[in-house]
Short mmCIF file of C-alpha atoms in Angstrom, two decimals:
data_model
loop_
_atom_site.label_atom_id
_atom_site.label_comp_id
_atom_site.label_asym_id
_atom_site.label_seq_id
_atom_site.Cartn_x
_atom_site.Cartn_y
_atom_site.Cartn_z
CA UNK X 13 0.00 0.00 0.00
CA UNK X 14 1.04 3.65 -0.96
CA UNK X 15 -0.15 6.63 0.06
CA UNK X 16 -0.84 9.75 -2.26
CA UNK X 17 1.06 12.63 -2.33
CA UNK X 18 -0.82 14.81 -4.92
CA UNK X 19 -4.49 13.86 -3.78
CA UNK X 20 -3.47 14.65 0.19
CA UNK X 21 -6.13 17.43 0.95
CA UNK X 22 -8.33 18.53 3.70
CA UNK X 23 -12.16 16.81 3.81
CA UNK X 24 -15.01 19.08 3.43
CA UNK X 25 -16.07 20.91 6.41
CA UNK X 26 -13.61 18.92 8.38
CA UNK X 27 -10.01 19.60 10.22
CA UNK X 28 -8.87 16.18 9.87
CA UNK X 29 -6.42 15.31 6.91
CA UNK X 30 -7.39 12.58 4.54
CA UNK X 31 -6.16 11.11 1.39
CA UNK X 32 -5.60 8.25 -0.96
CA UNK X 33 -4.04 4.44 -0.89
CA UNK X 34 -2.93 2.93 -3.47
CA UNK X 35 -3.17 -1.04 -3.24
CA UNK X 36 -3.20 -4.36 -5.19
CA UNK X 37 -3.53 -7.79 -4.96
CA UNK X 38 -0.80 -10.65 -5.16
CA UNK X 39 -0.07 -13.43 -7.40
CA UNK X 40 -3.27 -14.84 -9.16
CA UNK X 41 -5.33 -11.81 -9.52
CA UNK X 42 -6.18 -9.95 -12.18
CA UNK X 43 -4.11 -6.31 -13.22
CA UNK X 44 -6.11 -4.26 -11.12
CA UNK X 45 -5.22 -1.48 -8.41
CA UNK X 46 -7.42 0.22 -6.01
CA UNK X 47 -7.72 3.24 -4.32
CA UNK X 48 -9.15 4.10 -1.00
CA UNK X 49 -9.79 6.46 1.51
CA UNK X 50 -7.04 6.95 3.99
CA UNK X 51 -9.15 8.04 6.74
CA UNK X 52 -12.42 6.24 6.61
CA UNK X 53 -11.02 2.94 4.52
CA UNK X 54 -13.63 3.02 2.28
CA UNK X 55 -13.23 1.92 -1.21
CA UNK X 56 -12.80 4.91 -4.02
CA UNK X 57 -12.27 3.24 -7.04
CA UNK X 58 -10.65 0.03 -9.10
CA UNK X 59 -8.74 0.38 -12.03
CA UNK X 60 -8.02 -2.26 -14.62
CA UNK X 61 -4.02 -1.80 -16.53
CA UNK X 62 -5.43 -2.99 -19.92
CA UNK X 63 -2.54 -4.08 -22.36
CA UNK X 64 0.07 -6.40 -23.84
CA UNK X 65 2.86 -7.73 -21.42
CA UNK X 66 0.48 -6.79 -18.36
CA UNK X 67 -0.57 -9.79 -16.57
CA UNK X 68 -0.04 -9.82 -12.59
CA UNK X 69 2.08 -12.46 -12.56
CA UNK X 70 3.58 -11.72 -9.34
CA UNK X 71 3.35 -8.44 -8.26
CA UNK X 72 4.52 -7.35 -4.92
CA UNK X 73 4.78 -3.71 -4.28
CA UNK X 74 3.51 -0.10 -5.17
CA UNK X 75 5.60 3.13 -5.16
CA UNK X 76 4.99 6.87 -5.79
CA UNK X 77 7.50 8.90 -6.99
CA UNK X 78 8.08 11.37 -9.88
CA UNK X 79 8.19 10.46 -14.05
CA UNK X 80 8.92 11.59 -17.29
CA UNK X 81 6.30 14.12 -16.97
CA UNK X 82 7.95 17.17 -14.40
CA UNK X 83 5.19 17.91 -11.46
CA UNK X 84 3.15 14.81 -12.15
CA UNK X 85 3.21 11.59 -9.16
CA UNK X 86 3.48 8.47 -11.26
CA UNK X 87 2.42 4.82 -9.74
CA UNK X 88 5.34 2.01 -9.89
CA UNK X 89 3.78 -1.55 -9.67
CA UNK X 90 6.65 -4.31 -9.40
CA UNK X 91 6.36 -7.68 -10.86
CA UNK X 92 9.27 -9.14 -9.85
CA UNK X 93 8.30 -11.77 -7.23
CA UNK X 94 9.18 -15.75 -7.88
CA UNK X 95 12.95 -15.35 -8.41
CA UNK X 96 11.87 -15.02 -12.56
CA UNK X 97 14.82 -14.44 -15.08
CA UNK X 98 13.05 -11.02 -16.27
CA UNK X 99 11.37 -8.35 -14.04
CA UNK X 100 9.22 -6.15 -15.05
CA UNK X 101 7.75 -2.54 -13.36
CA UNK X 102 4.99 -1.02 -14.91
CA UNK X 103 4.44 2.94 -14.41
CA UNK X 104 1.77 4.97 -15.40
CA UNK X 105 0.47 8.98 -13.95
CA UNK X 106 -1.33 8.69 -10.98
CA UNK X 107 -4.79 8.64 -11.42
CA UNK X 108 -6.75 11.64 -10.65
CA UNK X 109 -10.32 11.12 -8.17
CA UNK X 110 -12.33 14.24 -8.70
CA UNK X 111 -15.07 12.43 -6.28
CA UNK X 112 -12.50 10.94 -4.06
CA UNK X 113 -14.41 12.41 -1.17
CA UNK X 114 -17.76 10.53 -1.99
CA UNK X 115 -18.64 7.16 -0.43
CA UNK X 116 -18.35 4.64 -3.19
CA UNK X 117 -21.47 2.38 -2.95
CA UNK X 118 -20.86 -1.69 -1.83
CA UNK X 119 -21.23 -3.78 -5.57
CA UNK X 120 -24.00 -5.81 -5.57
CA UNK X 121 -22.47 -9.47 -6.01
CA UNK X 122 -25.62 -10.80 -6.97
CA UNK X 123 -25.95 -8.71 -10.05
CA UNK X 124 -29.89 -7.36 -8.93
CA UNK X 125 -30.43 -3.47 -8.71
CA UNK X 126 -33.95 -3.89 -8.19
CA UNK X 127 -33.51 -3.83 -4.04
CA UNK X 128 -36.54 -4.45 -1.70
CA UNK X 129 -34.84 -8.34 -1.37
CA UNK X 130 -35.27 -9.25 2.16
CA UNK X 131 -32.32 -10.46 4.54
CA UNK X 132 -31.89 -13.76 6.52
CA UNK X 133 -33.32 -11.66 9.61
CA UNK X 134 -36.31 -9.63 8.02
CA UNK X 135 -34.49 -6.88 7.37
CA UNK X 136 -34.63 -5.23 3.60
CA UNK X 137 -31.22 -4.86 1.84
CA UNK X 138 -30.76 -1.56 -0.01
CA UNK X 139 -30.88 -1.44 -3.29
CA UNK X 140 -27.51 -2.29 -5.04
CA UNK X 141 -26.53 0.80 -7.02
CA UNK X 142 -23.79 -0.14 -9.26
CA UNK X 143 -20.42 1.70 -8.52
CA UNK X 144 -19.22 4.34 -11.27
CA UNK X 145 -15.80 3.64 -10.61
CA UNK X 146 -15.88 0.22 -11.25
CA UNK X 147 -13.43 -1.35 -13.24
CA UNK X 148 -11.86 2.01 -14.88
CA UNK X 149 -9.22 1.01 -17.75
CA UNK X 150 -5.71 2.69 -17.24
CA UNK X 151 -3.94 2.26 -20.83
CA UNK X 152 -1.16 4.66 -20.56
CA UNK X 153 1.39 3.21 -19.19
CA UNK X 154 4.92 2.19 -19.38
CA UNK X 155 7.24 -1.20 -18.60
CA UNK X 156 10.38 -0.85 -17.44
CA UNK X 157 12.27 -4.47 -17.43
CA UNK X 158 15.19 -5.42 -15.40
CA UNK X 159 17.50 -8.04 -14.33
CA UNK X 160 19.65 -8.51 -11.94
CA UNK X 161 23.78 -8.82 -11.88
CA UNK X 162 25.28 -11.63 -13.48
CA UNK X 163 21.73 -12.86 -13.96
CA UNK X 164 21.13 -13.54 -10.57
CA UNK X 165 17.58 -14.17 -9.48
CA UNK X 166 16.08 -13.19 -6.23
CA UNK X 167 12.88 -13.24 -4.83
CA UNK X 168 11.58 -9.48 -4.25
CA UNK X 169 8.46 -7.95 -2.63
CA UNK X 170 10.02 -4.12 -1.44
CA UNK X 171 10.04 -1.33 -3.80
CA UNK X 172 10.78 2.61 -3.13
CA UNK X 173 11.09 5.64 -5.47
CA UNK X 174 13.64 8.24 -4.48
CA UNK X 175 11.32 10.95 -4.98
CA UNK X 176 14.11 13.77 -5.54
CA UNK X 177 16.03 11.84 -8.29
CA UNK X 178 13.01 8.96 -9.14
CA UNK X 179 16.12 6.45 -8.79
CA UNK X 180 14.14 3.09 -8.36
CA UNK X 181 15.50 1.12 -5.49
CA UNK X 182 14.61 -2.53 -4.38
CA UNK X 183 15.73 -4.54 -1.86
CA UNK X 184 15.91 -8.64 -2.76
CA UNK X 185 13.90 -11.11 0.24
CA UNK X 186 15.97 -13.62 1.92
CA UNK X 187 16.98 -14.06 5.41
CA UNK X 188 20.77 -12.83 4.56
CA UNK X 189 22.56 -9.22 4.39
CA UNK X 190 20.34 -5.85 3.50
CA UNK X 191 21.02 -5.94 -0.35
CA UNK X 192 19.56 -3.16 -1.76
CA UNK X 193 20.21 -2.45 -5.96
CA UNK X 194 18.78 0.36 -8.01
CA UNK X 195 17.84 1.72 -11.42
CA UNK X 196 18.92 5.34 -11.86
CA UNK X 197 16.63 7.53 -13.43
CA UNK X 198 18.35 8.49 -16.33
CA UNK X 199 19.55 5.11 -17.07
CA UNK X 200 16.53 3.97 -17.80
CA UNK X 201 15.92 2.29 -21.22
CA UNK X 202 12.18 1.25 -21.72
CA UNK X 203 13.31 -0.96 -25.25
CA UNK X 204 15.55 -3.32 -23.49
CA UNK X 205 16.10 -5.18 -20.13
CA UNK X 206 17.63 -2.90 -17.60
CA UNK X 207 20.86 -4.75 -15.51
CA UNK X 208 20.22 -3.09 -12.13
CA UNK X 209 23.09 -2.06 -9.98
CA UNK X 210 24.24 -2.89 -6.65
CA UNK X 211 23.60 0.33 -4.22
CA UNK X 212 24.26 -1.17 -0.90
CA UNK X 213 24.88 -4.09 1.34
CA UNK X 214 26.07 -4.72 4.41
CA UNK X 215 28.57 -7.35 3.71
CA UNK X 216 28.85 -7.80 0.04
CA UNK X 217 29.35 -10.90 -1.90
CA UNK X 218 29.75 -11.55 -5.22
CA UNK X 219 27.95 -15.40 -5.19
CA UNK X 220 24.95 -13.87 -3.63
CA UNK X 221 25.13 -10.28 -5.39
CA UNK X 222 26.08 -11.35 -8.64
CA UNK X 223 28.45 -8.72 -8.47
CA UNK X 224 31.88 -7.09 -6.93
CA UNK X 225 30.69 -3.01 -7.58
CA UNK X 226 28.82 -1.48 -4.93
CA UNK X 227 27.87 2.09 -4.83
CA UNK X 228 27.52 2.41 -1.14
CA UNK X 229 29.63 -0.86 0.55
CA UNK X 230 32.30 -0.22 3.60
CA UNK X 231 33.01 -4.10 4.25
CA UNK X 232 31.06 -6.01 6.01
CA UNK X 233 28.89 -3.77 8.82
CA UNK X 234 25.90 -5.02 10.51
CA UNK X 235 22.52 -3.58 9.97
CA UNK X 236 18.76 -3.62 11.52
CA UNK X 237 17.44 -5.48 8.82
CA UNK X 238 20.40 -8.22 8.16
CA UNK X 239 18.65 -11.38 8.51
CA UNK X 240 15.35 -10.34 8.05
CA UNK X 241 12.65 -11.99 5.28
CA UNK X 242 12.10 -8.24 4.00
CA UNK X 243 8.38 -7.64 2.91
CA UNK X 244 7.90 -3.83 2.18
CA UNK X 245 9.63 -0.62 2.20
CA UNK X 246 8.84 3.24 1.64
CA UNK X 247 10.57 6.44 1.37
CA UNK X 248 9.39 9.57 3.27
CA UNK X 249 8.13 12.63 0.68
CA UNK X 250 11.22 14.25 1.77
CA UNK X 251 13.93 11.33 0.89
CA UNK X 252 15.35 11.61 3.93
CA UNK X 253 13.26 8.92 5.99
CA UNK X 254 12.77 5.12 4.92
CA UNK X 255 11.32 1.97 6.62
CA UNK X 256 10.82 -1.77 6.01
CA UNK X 257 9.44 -4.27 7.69
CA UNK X 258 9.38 -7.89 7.59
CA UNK X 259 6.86 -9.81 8.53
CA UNK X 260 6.24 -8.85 12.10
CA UNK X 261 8.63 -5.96 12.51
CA UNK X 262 8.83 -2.01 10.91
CA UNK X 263 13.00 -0.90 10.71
#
């Protein structure tokens, strides 16, 4: 889940300070994100990447962070779960929610909008009004395909766009060192497969990096998250503040 950055605004007529989460499913789904409301929860609106090369094969994590486009917050969705030989991230402009503020009505999973049906305890069910935002197509987008050093594999579910430079940084799953590689910016071809580069870790090594260049290596120096079955990750708005977490812990 990732939260907004250009739909953060006040709610009408109130002082608290709401905005948008972006979400998806895993593995086995279709290529759909959501979006809902930070403060109440409730669903916005579901959006359907419609396209060649698309299919959620294994995605694992959402960023926000800037694009080709100066001003404008794009979405990064990674596919690169599974330890697979190609990895792909797909990025497209946010999308915009002129009635993000609006209580998106509960689908009717029965299909009827004629309502008066009655409920197991007497009660009438309202009539199912069918959402507006349901199932919006997103078609402009981009991939972005990588591998990794020496054609390693790895298994990856955290993701995090420096939102300064939009460097794409991801750090691999296993219960080892904090390897973390990135795609800078400008090095970004969209025609070919991207070989990422290793950024940091905290005790490099060339069987389990694929490689012996390190941006950011000073030996071998232990860190928070060594050892740790890394899940997620984010970067503050600023750049200056990042977490992950595993699966019971935030670092």
């Amino acid at each position: 889940v990732v939260a907004s950055r250009s739909q953060i605004e006040r709610d009408r007529g109130e002082d608290e300070v709401t905005g948008v989460l972006w979400s998806h499913n895993d593995s086995g789904n279709g290529p759909y994100i959501f979006a809902i409301n930070a403060t109440t929860g409730n669903h916005i609106a579901w959006f359907e990447l419609k396209g060649d090369n698309i299919p959620n094969h294994d995605w694992e994590d959402i960023a926000i962070g800037p694009g080709p486009i100066f001003g404008q917050d794009y979405l990064y969705v990674g596919d690169f779960g599974m330890f697979q030989n190609t990895n792909k991230i797909i990025r497209f402009p946010e999308p915009k929610l002129p009635y993000f503020y609006n209580t998106a009505v509960v689908r009717s999973f029965s299909g009827k909008s004629d309502g008066g049906e009655a409920s197991e305890d007497g009660e009438a069910v309202a009539d199912a009004v069918e959402d507006p935002w349901e199932l919006l197509p997103i078609t402009n987008f981009e991939v972005i395909r990588f591998k990794y050093p020496s054609g390693k594999t790895h298994d990856c579910e955290s993701m995090t766009i420096d939102p300064s430079t939009g460097d794409i940084l991801l750090a691999t799953k296993h219960k080892n060192r904090l390897d973390v590689y990135i795609l800078h910016y400008d090095e970004i071809d969209l025609e070919g497969v991207n070989e990422l580069k290793l950024h940091y870790s905290s005790c490099n090594d060339p069987g389990r990096t694929g490689t012996d260049v390190c941006e950011h290596c000073n030996g071998c120096v232990d860190n928070i998250a060594d050892y740790n079955t890394l899940v997620a990750a984010d970067i503050s708005p600023s750049g200056y503040g990042l977490i992950m977490s595993d699966y019971s812990r935030v670092f």
